C-alpha positions as semicolon CSV with decimal commas, in nm:
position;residue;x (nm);y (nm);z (nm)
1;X;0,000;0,000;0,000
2;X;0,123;0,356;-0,045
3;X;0,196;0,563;0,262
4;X;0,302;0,883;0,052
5;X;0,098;1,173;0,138
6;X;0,026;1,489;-0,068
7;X;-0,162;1,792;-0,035
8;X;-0,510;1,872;-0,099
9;X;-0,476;2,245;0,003
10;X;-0,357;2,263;0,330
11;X;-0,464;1,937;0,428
12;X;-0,225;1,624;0,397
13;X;-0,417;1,363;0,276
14;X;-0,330;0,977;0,116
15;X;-0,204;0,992;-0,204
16;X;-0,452;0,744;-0,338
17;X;-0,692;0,962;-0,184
18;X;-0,621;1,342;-0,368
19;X;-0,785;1,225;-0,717
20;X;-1,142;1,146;-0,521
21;X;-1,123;1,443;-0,343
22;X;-1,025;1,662;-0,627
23;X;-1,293;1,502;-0,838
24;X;-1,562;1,583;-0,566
25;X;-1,483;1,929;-0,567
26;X;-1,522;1,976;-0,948
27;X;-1,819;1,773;-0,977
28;X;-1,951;2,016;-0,708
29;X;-1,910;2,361;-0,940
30;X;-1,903;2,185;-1,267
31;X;-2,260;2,348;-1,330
32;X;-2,159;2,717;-1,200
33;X;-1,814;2,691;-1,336
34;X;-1,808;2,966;-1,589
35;X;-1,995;3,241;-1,413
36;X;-1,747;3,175;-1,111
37;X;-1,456;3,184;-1,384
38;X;-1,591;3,534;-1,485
39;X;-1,647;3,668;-1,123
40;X;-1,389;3,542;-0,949
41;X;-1,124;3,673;-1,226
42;X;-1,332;3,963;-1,328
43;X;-1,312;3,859;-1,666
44;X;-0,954;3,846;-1,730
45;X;-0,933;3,491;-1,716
46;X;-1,057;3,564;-2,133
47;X;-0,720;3,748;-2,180
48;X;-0,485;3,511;-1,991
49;X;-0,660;3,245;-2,248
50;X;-0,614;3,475;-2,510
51;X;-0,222;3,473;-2,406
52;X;-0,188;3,141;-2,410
53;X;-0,378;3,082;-2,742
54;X;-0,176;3,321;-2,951
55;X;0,188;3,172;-2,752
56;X;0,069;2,833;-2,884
57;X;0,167;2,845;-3,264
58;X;-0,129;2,625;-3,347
59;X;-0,248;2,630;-3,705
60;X;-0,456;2,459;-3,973
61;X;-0,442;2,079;-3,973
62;X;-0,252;2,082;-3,658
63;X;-0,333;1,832;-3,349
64;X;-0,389;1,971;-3,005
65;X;-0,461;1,810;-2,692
66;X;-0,630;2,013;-2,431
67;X;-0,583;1,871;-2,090
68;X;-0,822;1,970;-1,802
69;X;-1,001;2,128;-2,055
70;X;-1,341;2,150;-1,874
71;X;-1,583;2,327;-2,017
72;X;-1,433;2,355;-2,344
73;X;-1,284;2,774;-2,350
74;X;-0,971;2,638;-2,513
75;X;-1,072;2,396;-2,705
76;X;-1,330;2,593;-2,929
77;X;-1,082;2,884;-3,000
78;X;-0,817;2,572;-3,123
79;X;-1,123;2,400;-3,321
80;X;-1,155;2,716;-3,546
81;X;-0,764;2,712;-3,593
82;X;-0,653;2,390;-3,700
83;X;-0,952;2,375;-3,911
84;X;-1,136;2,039;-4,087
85;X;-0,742;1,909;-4,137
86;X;-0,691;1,948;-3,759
87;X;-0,799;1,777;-3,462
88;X;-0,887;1,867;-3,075
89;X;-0,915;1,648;-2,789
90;X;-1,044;1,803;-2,490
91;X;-0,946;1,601;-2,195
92;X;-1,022;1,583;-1,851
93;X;-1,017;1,347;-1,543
94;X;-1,380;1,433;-1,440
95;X;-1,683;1,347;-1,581
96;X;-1,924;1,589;-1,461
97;X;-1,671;1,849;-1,615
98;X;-1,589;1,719;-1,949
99;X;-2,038;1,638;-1,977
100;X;-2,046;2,031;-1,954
101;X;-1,770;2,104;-2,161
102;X;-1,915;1,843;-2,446
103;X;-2,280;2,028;-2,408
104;X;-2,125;2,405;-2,424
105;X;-1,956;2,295;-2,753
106;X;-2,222;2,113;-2,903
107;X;-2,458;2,419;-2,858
108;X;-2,191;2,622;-2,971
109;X;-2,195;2,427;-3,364
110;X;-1,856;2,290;-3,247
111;X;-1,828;1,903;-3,335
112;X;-1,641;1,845;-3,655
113;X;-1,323;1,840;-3,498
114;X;-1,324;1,769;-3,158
115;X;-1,330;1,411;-2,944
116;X;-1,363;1,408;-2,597
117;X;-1,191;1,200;-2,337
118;X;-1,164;1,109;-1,981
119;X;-0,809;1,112;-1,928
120;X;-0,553;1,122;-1,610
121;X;-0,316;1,372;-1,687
122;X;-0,046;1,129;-1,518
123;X;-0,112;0,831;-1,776
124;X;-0,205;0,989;-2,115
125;X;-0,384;0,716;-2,314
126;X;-0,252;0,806;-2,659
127;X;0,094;0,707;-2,825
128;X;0,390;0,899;-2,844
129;X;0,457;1,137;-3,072
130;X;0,112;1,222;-3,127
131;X;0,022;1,635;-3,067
132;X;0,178;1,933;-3,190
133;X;0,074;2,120;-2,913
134;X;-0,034;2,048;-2,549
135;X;-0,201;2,281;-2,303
136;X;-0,336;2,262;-1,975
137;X;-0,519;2,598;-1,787
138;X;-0,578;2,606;-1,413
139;X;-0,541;2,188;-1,390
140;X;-0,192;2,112;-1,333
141;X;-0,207;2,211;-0,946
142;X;-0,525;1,939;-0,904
143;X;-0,249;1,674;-1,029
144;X;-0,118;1,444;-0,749
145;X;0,207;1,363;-0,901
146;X;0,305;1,681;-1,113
147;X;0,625;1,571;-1,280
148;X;0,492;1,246;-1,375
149;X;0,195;1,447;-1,555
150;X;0,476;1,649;-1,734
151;X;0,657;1,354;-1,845
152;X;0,349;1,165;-1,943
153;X;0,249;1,533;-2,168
154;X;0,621;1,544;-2,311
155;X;0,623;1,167;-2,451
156;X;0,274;1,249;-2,640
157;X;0,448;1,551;-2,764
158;X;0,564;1,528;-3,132
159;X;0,920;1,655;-3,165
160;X;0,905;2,020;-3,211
161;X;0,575;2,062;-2,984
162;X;0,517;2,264;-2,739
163;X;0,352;2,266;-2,417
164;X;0,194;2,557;-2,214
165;X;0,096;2,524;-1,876
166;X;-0,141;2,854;-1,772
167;X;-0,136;2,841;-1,415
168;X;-0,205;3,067;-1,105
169;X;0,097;3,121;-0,961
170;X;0,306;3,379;-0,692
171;X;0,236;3,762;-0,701
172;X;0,609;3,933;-0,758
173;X;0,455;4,229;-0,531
174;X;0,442;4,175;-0,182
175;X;0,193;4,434;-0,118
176;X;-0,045;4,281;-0,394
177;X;0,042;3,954;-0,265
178;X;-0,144;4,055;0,049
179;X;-0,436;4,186;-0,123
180;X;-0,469;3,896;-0,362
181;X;-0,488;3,666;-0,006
182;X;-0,736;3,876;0,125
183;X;-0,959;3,829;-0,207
184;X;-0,864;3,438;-0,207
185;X;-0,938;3,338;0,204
186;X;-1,207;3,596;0,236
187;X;-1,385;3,697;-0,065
188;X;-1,336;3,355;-0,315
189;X;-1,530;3,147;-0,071
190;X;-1,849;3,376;-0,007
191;X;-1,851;3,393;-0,395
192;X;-1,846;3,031;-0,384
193;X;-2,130;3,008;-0,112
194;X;-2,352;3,281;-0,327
195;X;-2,333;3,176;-0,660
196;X;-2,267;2,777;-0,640
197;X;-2,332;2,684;-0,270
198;X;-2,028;2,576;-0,217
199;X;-1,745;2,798;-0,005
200;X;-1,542;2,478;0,107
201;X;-1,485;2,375;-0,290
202;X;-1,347;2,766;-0,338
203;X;-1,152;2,789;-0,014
204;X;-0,981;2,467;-0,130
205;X;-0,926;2,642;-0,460
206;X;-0,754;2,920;-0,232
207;X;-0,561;2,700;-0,071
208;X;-0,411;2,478;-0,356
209;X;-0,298;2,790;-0,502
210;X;-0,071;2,878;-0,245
211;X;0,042;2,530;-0,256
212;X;0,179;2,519;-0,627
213;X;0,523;2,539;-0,698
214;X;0,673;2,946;-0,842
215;X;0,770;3,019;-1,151
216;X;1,086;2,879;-1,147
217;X;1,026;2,562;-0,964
218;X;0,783;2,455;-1,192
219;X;1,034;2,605;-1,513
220;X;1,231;2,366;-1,352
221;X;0,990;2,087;-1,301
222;X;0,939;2,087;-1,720
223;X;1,261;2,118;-1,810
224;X;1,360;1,763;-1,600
225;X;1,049;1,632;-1,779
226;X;1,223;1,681;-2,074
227;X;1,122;1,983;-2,281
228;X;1,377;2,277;-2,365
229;X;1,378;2,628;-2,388
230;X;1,131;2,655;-2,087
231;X;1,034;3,014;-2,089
232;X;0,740;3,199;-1,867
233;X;0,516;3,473;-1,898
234;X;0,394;3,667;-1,563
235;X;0,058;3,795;-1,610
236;X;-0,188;4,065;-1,380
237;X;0,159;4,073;-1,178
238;X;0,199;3,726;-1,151
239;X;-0,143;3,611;-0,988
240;X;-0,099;3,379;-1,336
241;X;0,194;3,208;-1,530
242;X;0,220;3,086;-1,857
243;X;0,520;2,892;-1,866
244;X;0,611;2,725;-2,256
245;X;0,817;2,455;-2,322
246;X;0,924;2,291;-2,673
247;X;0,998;1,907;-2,709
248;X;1,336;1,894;-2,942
C-alpha cells in the first residue's frame, strides 16, 4: 500500500486519496463553473486564455490536446484554428466536467473536430509522438504527481511541440500579494457560497494555489520532464503564469 501523502490544500491527505477528493470538488461547481470563472477573475481569465492561445503556434491541420479542458474555453478557440485538417481532444479526469464542456460545444456548432476524453493527466492514453501542441489551464495544481503528468504530456508531444501550462501562480509584489490573499481566504469562498453553494470547494481552490510550486520551480519541473527552452510569462503581476516549453 502507499503511505506517501500529498496535499489537498492545506490538508495532507493519502495519495490514493487526492484524485477522489479533487474530483468531488469539481463535480460540485461543474454546473456554475463559468460564471465563477468570470467573477472570481473579473473577466480576465478571457485574456490570460487569449495569451496562451496566440503563444501556442497552433495552425490549420494541426493536433492539439487540451488537458483539463473542462468546459471547453480552449478547445473551441483551437477547433476554429486547426480547421477540418486538424484535430482537438479536450481532456479531462472528471466526468461531470468534461459532460459540460461536451454540451457548451455542441450548442456552440462545435463538433467536426473535436473528441472528448476522460483522461488522467499522469497516464495519457494516446501514443507517443502524437500532438503538436499540449495545453493545460488552471489543472496542473489538481495533479497528485506533477512531474509524472509532465513527463506523461512530453512523450505524447511530437518533436518540435510545445507545451503551455497557464497556471495561477506567486504575485512578484508583496503588497499585492497581500491583497490577492485577502480576495482568495475571504472573498473567493463567499462567492463560492452565493453563486454555487459551495465555499469549502473555493476555499480549497484558495488553498491549492498557495500550494503550487513558483515560476521557477515549476520552469524547472518541465525542463527535468524533458522539454527545452522553458520560458514563462507573468501575467496581472503574476497572480498567473504561462510557462512554454518545446519538445526537441
Amino acid at each position: 500500500m502507499d503511505k506517501r501523502t500529498t496535499d489537498f490544500g492545506y490538508q495532507k491527505v493519502a495519495f490514493e486519496e487526492k484524485a477522489g477528493r479533487v474530483a468531488d470538488v469539481f463535480h460540485s461547481v461543474a454546473s456554475r463553473y463559468d460564471t465563477m470563472n468570470d467573477l472570481m477573475s473579473m473577466g480576465i481569465h478571457r485574456v490570460w486564455k487569449r495569451v496562451t492561445l496566440e503563444r501556442s503556434g497552433v495552425r490549420r491541420g494541426h493536433r492539439v490536446l487540451d488537458i483539463a479542458g473542462g468546459t471547453g474555453d480552449l478547445a473551441a478557440k483551437f477547433s476554429k484554428r486547426v480547421g477540418d485538417t486538424g484535430r482537438v481532444v479536450l481532456a479531462d479526469i472528471n466526468s461531470s466536467m468534461l459532460n459540460v464542456g461536451r454540451d457548451k460545444l455542441t450548442d456552440l456548432g462545435i463538433c467536426g473536430n473535436i473528441e472528448y476524453v476522460q483522461a488522467n493527466a499522469e497516464n495519457l492514453p494516446f501514443d507517443d509522438n502524437t500532438f503538436d501542441c499540449i495545453t493545460i489551464a488552471f489543472g496542473l495544481r489538481n495533479v497528485t504527481e506533477k512531474s509524472k503528468a509532465l513527463r506523461s504530456m512530453a512523450r505524447v508531444l511530437k518533436p518540435g511541440g510545445r507545451l503551455l501550462v497557464l497556471e495561477f501562480s506567486k504575485p512578484i509584489n508583496p503588497v499585492f500579494s497581500r491583497v490577492y490573499d485577502e480576495y482568495s481566504f475571504r472573498v473567493l469562498p463567499q462567492l463560492g457560497r452565493l453563486i454555487a453553494n459551495d465555499a469549502e470547494s473555493y476555499r480549497y481552490l484558495a488553498e491549492s494555489i498557495r500550494m503550487h510550486p513558483d515560476q521557477e520551480t515549476l520552469k524547472s519541473m518541465m525542463e527535468q520532464a524533458g522539454l527545452e527552452r522553458v520560458d514563462y510569462t507573468n501575467m496581472t503581476g503574476g497572480v498567473v503564469a504561462l510557462h512554454r516549453g518545446i519538445k526537441l
